[in-house]
GROMACS .gro file of C-alpha atoms in nm:
model
  368
    1ARG     CA    1   6.365   7.919   8.517
    2GLU     CA    2   6.397   8.029   8.880
    3LYS     CA    3   6.679   8.268   8.785
    4ILE     CA    4   6.468   8.421   8.509
    5ILE     CA    5   6.163   8.479   8.733
    6GLY     CA    6   6.372   8.599   9.029
    7SER     CA    7   6.293   8.320   9.273
    8ALA     CA    8   6.646   8.171   9.277
    9GLN     CA    9   6.799   8.160   9.624
   10TYR     CA   10   7.163   8.264   9.651
   11THR     CA   11   7.362   8.245   9.975
   12ASP     CA   12   7.299   8.609  10.062
   13ASP     CA   13   6.922   8.551  10.023
   14MET     CA   14   6.923   8.282  10.293
   15LYS     CA   15   6.835   8.348  10.657
   16LEU     CA   16   6.836   8.127  10.965
   17PRO     CA   17   6.679   8.192  11.308
   18GLY     CA   18   6.919   8.389  11.530
   19MET     CA   19   7.155   8.454  11.239
   20LEU     CA   20   7.447   8.693  11.294
   21HIS     CA   21   7.629   8.897  11.033
   22GLY     CA   22   8.005   8.887  10.982
   23ALA     CA   23   8.253   9.155  10.880
   24ILE     CA   24   8.623   9.124  10.794
   25LEU     CA   25   8.912   9.360  10.867
   26SER     CA   26   9.173   9.367  10.590
   27SER     CA   27   9.538   9.466  10.576
   28PRO     CA   28   9.622   9.822  10.461
   29TYR     CA   29   9.983   9.717  10.386
   30PRO     CA   30  10.131   9.497  10.111
   31HIS     CA   31  10.392   9.348  10.346
   32ALA     CA   32  10.410   9.389  10.724
   33ARG     CA   33  10.467   9.203  11.049
   34ILE     CA   34  10.167   9.176  11.279
   35VAL     CA   35  10.312   9.295  11.610
   36ALA     CA   36   9.992   9.294  11.816
   37ILE     CA   37   9.615   9.281  11.778
   38ASP     CA   38   9.380   9.443  12.031
   39THR     CA   39   9.018   9.327  11.993
   40ASN     CA   40   8.887   9.453  12.328
   41ALA     CA   41   8.704   9.759  12.197
   42ALA     CA   42   8.539   9.563  11.917
   43ALA     CA   43   8.437   9.280  12.149
   44ALA     CA   44   8.277   9.529  12.389
   45TYR     CA   45   8.078   9.708  12.120
   46PRO     CA   46   7.700   9.658  12.167
   47GLY     CA   47   7.568   9.384  11.941
   48VAL     CA   48   7.902   9.207  11.887
   49THR     CA   49   7.894   8.837  11.970
   50ALA     CA   50   8.229   8.701  11.851
   51VAL     CA   51   8.571   8.830  11.744
   52ILE     CA   52   8.838   8.613  11.583
   53THR     CA   53   9.197   8.644  11.457
   54GLY     CA   54   9.442   8.405  11.297
   55ASP     CA   55   9.514   8.250  11.637
   56ASP     CA   56   9.159   8.110  11.645
   57PHE     CA   57   9.233   7.862  11.366
   58ALA     CA   58   9.425   7.534  11.352
   59ALA     CA   59   9.795   7.570  11.269
   60SER     CA   60   9.768   7.365  10.948
   61GLY     CA   61   9.839   7.558  10.630
   62LEU     CA   62   9.579   7.585  10.355
   63GLY     CA   63   9.609   7.573   9.978
   64PRO     CA   64   9.540   7.334   9.686
   65PHE     CA   65   9.907   7.292   9.583
   66ILE     CA   66  10.121   7.454   9.854
   67LYS     CA   67   9.997   7.480  10.213
   68ASP     CA   68  10.116   7.840  10.251
   69GLU     CA   69   9.799   8.022  10.356
   70ALA     CA   70   9.577   8.077  10.660
   71ALA     CA   71   9.208   8.167  10.682
   72LEU     CA   72   9.313   8.486  10.864
   73ALA     CA   73   9.668   8.619  10.849
   74ARG     CA   74   9.913   8.490  11.110
   75GLY     CA   75  10.248   8.654  11.181
   76LYS     CA   76  10.244   8.888  10.885
   77VAL     CA   77  10.035   9.018  10.598
   78ARG     CA   78  10.145   8.986  10.237
   79TYR     CA   79   9.900   9.194  10.032
   80VAL     CA   80   9.667   9.491  10.068
   81GLY     CA   81   9.324   9.341  10.135
   82GLU     CA   82   9.439   9.026  10.315
   83ALA     CA   83   9.192   8.923  10.586
   84VAL     CA   84   9.336   8.975  10.936
   85ALA     CA   85   9.042   8.966  11.179
   86ALA     CA   86   8.665   8.920  11.174
   87ILE     CA   87   8.362   8.974  11.393
   88ALA     CA   88   8.001   8.858  11.414
   89ALA     CA   89   7.728   9.097  11.524
   90THR     CA   90   7.351   9.131  11.529
   91ASP     CA   91   7.331   9.325  11.200
   92THR     CA   92   7.560   9.426  10.915
   93GLU     CA   93   7.583   9.793  11.015
   94THR     CA   94   7.697   9.702  11.366
   95ALA     CA   95   7.943   9.446  11.229
   96HIS     CA   96   8.108   9.693  10.992
   97LYS     CA   97   8.130   9.964  11.259
   98ALA     CA   98   8.271   9.732  11.523
   99VAL     CA   99   8.530   9.563  11.302
  100ARG     CA  100   8.699   9.902  11.252
  101LEU     CA  101   8.755   9.921  11.629
  102ILE     CA  102   9.006   9.636  11.612
  103GLU     CA  103   9.352   9.785  11.659
  104ILE     CA  104   9.645   9.620  11.484
  105ASP     CA  105  10.008   9.720  11.534
  106TYR     CA  106  10.202   9.656  11.212
  107LYS     CA  107  10.573   9.679  11.134
  108GLU     CA  108  10.590   9.756  10.764
  109LEU     CA  109  10.832   9.547  10.554
  110PRO     CA  110  10.983   9.604  10.208
  111ALA     CA  111  10.744   9.485   9.939
  112VAL     CA  112  10.788   9.341   9.590
  113THR     CA  113  10.516   9.439   9.346
  114THR     CA  114  10.641   9.293   9.016
  115SER     CA  115  10.771   8.953   8.916
  116ASP     CA  116  11.102   9.110   8.812
  117GLU     CA  117  11.145   9.261   9.160
  118ALA     CA  118  11.055   8.929   9.321
  119MET     CA  119  11.329   8.741   9.134
  120ALA     CA  120  11.599   9.005   9.171
  121ASP     CA  121  11.906   8.929   9.382
  122GLY     CA  122  11.851   9.034   9.742
  123ALA     CA  123  11.473   9.074   9.701
  124PRO     CA  124  11.260   9.052  10.018
  125VAL     CA  125  11.149   8.692  10.070
  126LEU     CA  126  10.772   8.663  10.112
  127HIS     CA  127  10.766   8.313  10.258
  128GLU     CA  128  11.070   8.247  10.474
  129GLU     CA  129  10.927   7.907  10.573
  130PHE     CA  130  10.866   7.795  10.214
  131ALA     CA  131  11.087   7.487  10.241
  132SER     CA  132  10.881   7.355  10.532
  133TYR     CA  133  10.540   7.399  10.368
  134ALA     CA  134  10.351   7.084  10.274
  135LYS     CA  135  10.320   7.053   9.895
  136THR     CA  136  10.129   6.826   9.659
  137PHE     CA  137  10.410   6.817   9.402
  138GLU     CA  138  10.789   6.797   9.379
  139SER     CA  139  10.960   7.089   9.213
  140GLU     CA  140  11.288   7.274   9.220
  141SER     CA  141  11.228   7.622   9.363
  142LYS     CA  142  11.416   7.942   9.440
  143PRO     CA  143  11.339   8.238   9.671
  144ASN     CA  144  10.998   8.380   9.571
  145VAL     CA  145  10.968   8.121   9.290
  146MET     CA  146  10.696   7.880   9.399
  147ALA     CA  147  10.737   7.624   9.120
  148ILE     CA  148  10.942   7.551   8.810
  149VAL     CA  149  10.766   7.370   8.527
  150GLN     CA  150  10.975   7.247   8.234
  151ILE     CA  151  10.877   7.045   7.928
  152VAL     CA  152  11.137   6.940   7.669
  153GLU     CA  153  11.077   6.735   7.354
  154GLY     CA  154  11.311   6.682   7.059
  155ASP     CA  155  11.632   6.879   7.000
  156VAL     CA  156  11.545   7.249   6.995
  157ASP     CA  157  11.901   7.376   6.953
  158ALA     CA  158  11.960   7.162   6.643
  159ALA     CA  159  11.611   7.232   6.502
  160TRP     CA  160  11.677   7.605   6.453
  161GLN     CA  161  11.925   7.518   6.178
  162SER     CA  162  11.650   7.370   5.961
  163CYS     CA  163  11.415   7.670   5.993
  164ASP     CA  164  11.361   7.912   5.702
  165VAL     CA  165  11.179   8.162   5.923
  166ILE     CA  166  11.240   8.237   6.293
  167VAL     CA  167  11.041   8.493   6.492
  168GLU     CA  168  11.114   8.600   6.848
  169GLY     CA  169  10.938   8.837   7.085
  170GLU     CA  170  10.835   8.936   7.435
  171PHE     CA  171  10.472   8.966   7.539
  172GLU     CA  172  10.294   9.082   7.853
  173THR     CA  173   9.939   9.029   7.976
  174GLN     CA  174   9.763   9.204   8.263
  175ALA     CA  175   9.565   9.089   8.564
  176GLN     CA  176   9.190   9.042   8.525
  177GLN     CA  177   8.909   9.028   8.779
  178HIS     CA  178   8.644   8.761   8.733
  179VAL     CA  179   8.361   9.011   8.789
  180TYR     CA  180   8.107   8.745   8.877
  181MET     CA  181   7.773   8.906   8.962
  182GLU     CA  182   7.747   8.746   9.308
  183PRO     CA  183   8.016   8.858   9.559
  184CYS     CA  184   8.160   8.580   9.774
  185SER     CA  185   7.924   8.479  10.052
  186ALA     CA  186   7.893   8.200  10.310
  187LEU     CA  187   7.632   8.101  10.568
  188VAL     CA  188   7.725   7.859  10.845
  189ASP     CA  189   7.517   7.675  11.105
  190ILE     CA  190   7.627   7.424  11.369
  191ASP     CA  191   7.398   7.158  11.513
  192ALA     CA  192   7.384   7.028  11.870
  193ALA     CA  193   7.639   6.755  11.788
  194GLY     CA  194   7.889   7.011  11.658
  195LYS     CA  195   7.845   6.924  11.291
  196ILE     CA  196   7.899   7.226  11.068
  197THR     CA  197   7.682   7.302  10.765
  198VAL     CA  198   7.817   7.554  10.515
  199TRP     CA  199   7.614   7.713  10.236
  200SER     CA  200   7.825   7.908   9.987
  201GLY     CA  201   7.859   7.995   9.622
  202ASN     CA  202   8.160   7.795   9.505
  203GLN     CA  203   8.298   7.582   9.223
  204SER     CA  204   8.396   7.271   9.420
  205VAL     CA  205   8.190   7.169   9.718
  206PHE     CA  206   8.456   6.917   9.823
  207HIS     CA  207   8.729   7.182   9.821
  208VAL     CA  208   8.513   7.389  10.057
  209GLN     CA  209   8.461   7.090  10.283
  210ALA     CA  210   8.835   7.016  10.295
  211PHE     CA  211   8.940   7.377  10.359
  212VAL     CA  212   8.685   7.432  10.638
  213ALA     CA  213   8.775   7.103  10.807
  214THR     CA  214   9.149   7.173  10.788
  215ALA     CA  215   9.115   7.533  10.906
  216LEU     CA  216   8.911   7.426  11.210
  217GLY     CA  217   9.112   7.112  11.284
  218LEU     CA  218   8.812   6.884  11.228
  219PRO     CA  219   8.761   6.558  11.039
  220MET     CA  220   8.579   6.612  10.709
  221SER     CA  221   8.291   6.402  10.843
  222LYS     CA  222   8.211   6.693  11.076
  223VAL     CA  223   8.161   6.936  10.786
  224ARG     CA  224   7.870   6.933  10.542
  225CYS     CA  225   7.879   7.173  10.247
  226ILE     CA  226   7.587   7.276  10.029
  227THR     CA  227   7.604   7.486   9.713
  228PRO     CA  228   7.293   7.696   9.644
  229MET     CA  229   7.262   7.894   9.322
  230VAL     CA  230   7.597   8.040   9.217
  231GLY     CA  231   7.604   8.386   9.063
  232GLY     CA  232   7.911   8.320   8.851
  233GLY     CA  233   8.256   8.194   8.939
  234PHE     CA  234   8.480   8.155   8.631
  235GLY     CA  235   8.761   8.018   8.851
  236GLY     CA  236   8.742   8.287   9.118
  237LYS     CA  237   8.538   8.069   9.355
  238MET     CA  238   8.735   7.749   9.291
  239GLU     CA  239   8.928   7.765   9.617
  240MET     CA  240   8.869   7.904   9.968
  241THR     CA  241   8.687   8.237  10.000
  242VAL     CA  242   8.517   8.332  10.329
  243GLN     CA  243   8.382   7.990  10.434
  244PRO     CA  244   8.638   7.908  10.710
  245ILE     CA  245   8.600   8.257  10.859
  246ALA     CA  246   8.222   8.229  10.879
  247ALA     CA  247   8.254   7.878  11.024
  248ARG     CA  248   8.490   7.982  11.304
  249LEU     CA  249   8.269   8.279  11.392
  250ALA     CA  250   7.967   8.048  11.412
  251GLN     CA  251   8.159   7.813  11.640
  252LYS     CA  252   8.262   8.093  11.870
  253ALA     CA  253   7.925   8.270  11.873
  254GLY     CA  254   7.718   7.955  11.904
  255ARG     CA  255   7.478   8.093  11.641
  256PRO     CA  256   7.450   8.090  11.259
  257VAL     CA  257   7.674   8.345  11.084
  258ARG     CA  258   7.658   8.484  10.733
  259ILE     CA  259   7.936   8.682  10.564
  260THR     CA  260   7.885   8.853  10.229
  261LEU     CA  261   8.168   9.063  10.091
  262SER     CA  262   8.112   9.405   9.942
  263ARG     CA  263   8.212   9.435   9.578
  264GLU     CA  264   8.512   9.646   9.679
  265GLN     CA  265   8.632   9.393   9.936
  266ASP     CA  266   8.574   9.106   9.694
  267PHE     CA  267   8.800   9.282   9.440
  268GLU     CA  268   9.069   9.337   9.703
  269MET     CA  269   9.059   9.005   9.887
  270ILE     CA  270   8.976   8.712   9.659
  271ARG     CA  271   9.184   8.646   9.342
  272ALA     CA  272   9.254   8.742   8.980
  273ARG     CA  273   9.398   8.604   8.656
  274HIS     CA  274   9.777   8.579   8.652
  275PRO     CA  275   9.964   8.865   8.485
  276ALA     CA  276  10.222   8.702   8.258
  277LYS     CA  277  10.551   8.785   8.091
  278VAL     CA  278  10.621   8.558   7.795
  279TRP     CA  279  10.936   8.530   7.584
  280MET     CA  280  10.871   8.312   7.280
  281LYS     CA  281  11.075   8.200   6.980
  282THR     CA  282  10.919   7.997   6.697
  283GLY     CA  283  11.075   7.854   6.382
  284ALA     CA  284  10.913   7.720   6.062
  285LYS     CA  285  10.993   7.601   5.713
  286SER     CA  286  10.892   7.803   5.409
  287ASP     CA  287  10.598   7.569   5.343
  288GLY     CA  288  10.450   7.660   5.683
  289THR     CA  289  10.563   7.351   5.875
  290LEU     CA  290  10.631   7.448   6.235
  291VAL     CA  291  10.969   7.311   6.344
  292ALA     CA  292  11.065   7.446   6.687
  293ARG     CA  293  10.947   7.663   6.973
  294GLU     CA  294  11.112   7.783   7.292
  295VAL     CA  295  10.913   7.962   7.561
  296LYS     CA  296  10.998   8.124   7.894
  297ILE     CA  297  10.700   8.235   8.105
  298ILE     CA  298  10.690   8.422   8.434
  299LEU     CA  299  10.352   8.429   8.610
  300ASP     CA  300  10.278   8.683   8.885
  301GLY     CA  301  10.119   8.455   9.145
  302GLY     CA  302  10.059   8.720   9.409
  303ALA     CA  303  10.104   8.663   9.780
  304TYR     CA  304   9.996   8.297   9.803
  305ALA     CA  305  10.032   7.997   9.573
  306ASP     CA  306   9.660   7.915   9.541
  307ASP     CA  307   9.628   7.747   9.196
  308SER     CA  308   9.950   7.899   9.055
  309PRO     CA  309  10.153   7.574   9.027
  310GLY     CA  310   9.867   7.411   8.835
  311VAL     CA  311   9.813   7.716   8.617
  312GLY     CA  312  10.188   7.723   8.551
  313ALA     CA  313  10.184   7.362   8.434
  314VAL     CA  314   9.892   7.426   8.197
  315CYS     CA  315  10.056   7.748   8.076
  316ALA     CA  316  10.373   7.559   7.983
  317LEU     CA  317  10.183   7.272   7.820
  318PHE     CA  318   9.953   7.501   7.620
  319SER     CA  319  10.236   7.725   7.500
  320ARG     CA  320  10.280   7.483   7.209
  321GLY     CA  321   9.929   7.582   7.103
  322PRO     CA  322   9.703   7.348   6.902
  323TYR     CA  323   9.991   7.268   6.667
  324LYS     CA  324  10.229   6.985   6.595
  325ILE     CA  325  10.573   7.115   6.690
  326GLU     CA  326  10.819   6.833   6.740
  327ASN     CA  327  11.097   7.033   6.907
  328VAL     CA  328  10.998   7.236   7.211
  329ARG     CA  329  11.161   7.371   7.526
  330LEU     CA  330  10.898   7.520   7.759
  331ASP     CA  331  10.965   7.681   8.096
  332CYS     CA  332  10.709   7.844   8.329
  333ARG     CA  333  10.774   7.992   8.673
  334PRO     CA  334  10.497   8.133   8.896
  335VAL     CA  335  10.645   8.372   9.152
  336TYR     CA  336  10.532   8.534   9.477
  337THR     CA  337  10.467   8.910   9.488
  338ASN     CA  338  10.304   9.133   9.749
  339LYS     CA  339   9.979   9.158   9.556
  340LEU     CA  340   9.638   8.995   9.545
  341ARG     CA  341   9.680   8.621   9.496
  342SER     CA  342   9.631   8.496   9.140
  343GLY     CA  343   9.432   8.180   9.082
  344ALA     CA  344   9.210   7.984   8.850
  345PHE     CA  345   9.044   8.182   8.571
  346ARG     CA  346   8.876   8.044   8.259
  347GLY     CA  347   9.148   7.900   8.036
  348TYR     CA  348   9.369   7.832   8.341
  349GLY     CA  349   9.694   7.967   8.194
  350GLY     CA  350   9.608   7.905   7.830
  351PRO     CA  351   9.498   8.255   7.722
  352GLN     CA  352   9.823   8.425   7.826
  353VAL     CA  353  10.040   8.205   7.604
  354ALA     CA  354   9.776   8.183   7.329
  355MET     CA  355   9.810   8.557   7.278
  356ALA     CA  356  10.185   8.522   7.231
  357GLY     CA  357  10.167   8.205   7.023
  358GLU     CA  358   9.895   8.324   6.784
  359THR     CA  359  10.078   8.654   6.734
  360GLN     CA  360  10.384   8.459   6.622
  361ILE     CA  361  10.177   8.237   6.392
  362ASP     CA  362  10.055   8.556   6.222
  363GLU     CA  363  10.411   8.688   6.200
  364ILE     CA  364  10.534   8.363   6.042
  365ALA     CA  365  10.244   8.363   5.793
  366GLU     CA  366  10.329   8.718   5.685
  367ARG     CA  367  10.696   8.632   5.648
  368ILE     CA  368  10.636   8.329   5.422
   0.00000   0.00000   0.00000
């Protein structure tokens, strides 16, 4: 009811006494070393209270499956739009003016912008330290391939011999933006004992708590997270957005800080559905019984793993579709590219392979 009558309070509607406004500076390059950052001019700008960079956060990596990310870029940037620095100021206009005064010296690096480029011999490696990253799963991996998911049941090679109809094809799906109505936003306050309270639109309040605590090097008991009304998420707000950045600014400024992304910056900085390349082969008997299926899937995971290993596992599992197929060989590989990170999106890997699988069901039906 409160949404219908307009009284619902979203994060950007909330205000606290003495509240500051945050702004984020993003990378203009898809792949570059950060040689130096000069924040002096921004820090001296009238109305600016705090300036932060990647060095202001704990060294621990962030991420739900692979700890490959930082709240603000450290060492290098890996996609256009990646957050590099942030400031807190007395009002939004001052914040957005001052953040552009931060000077960053970049050394541009070769970039890979497709999954094919990423897996090619001699391709630039996005994460040289990949082997040392903490991970929540065990998986064989290769340069720029963040996970390999394989499911095998039955004897696929022998099963083809008993098929009356075999169809084979390659399919490709594009990236999608979640286009939730509420851009990502976070408001942070810190009490006299140093306990942090974070209000933000999100899809997992405990994920937010864990990411903020890890980014700031705090125990989770020092972080309290509250979810007000959420203006849509659809997977895009499942993991970290701007909460750790707002929290560190609030710590440094000693005052509440709110960050709300513009629609443009939300498009550039947050996440999207995985583009996919799917090779699929399906065999059936003349009475319509499905006998065998083999699938090879490449997911464009973007610059950071985010939910890609989980999406890859679901993508492989769901590539059988809602059908009984006793002989399957399913392989899915999410890869790193120098693009916006891909993450959770309604269906979580299912829609990409459903398009391929249902197309082949239609093809088999026509053939028999």
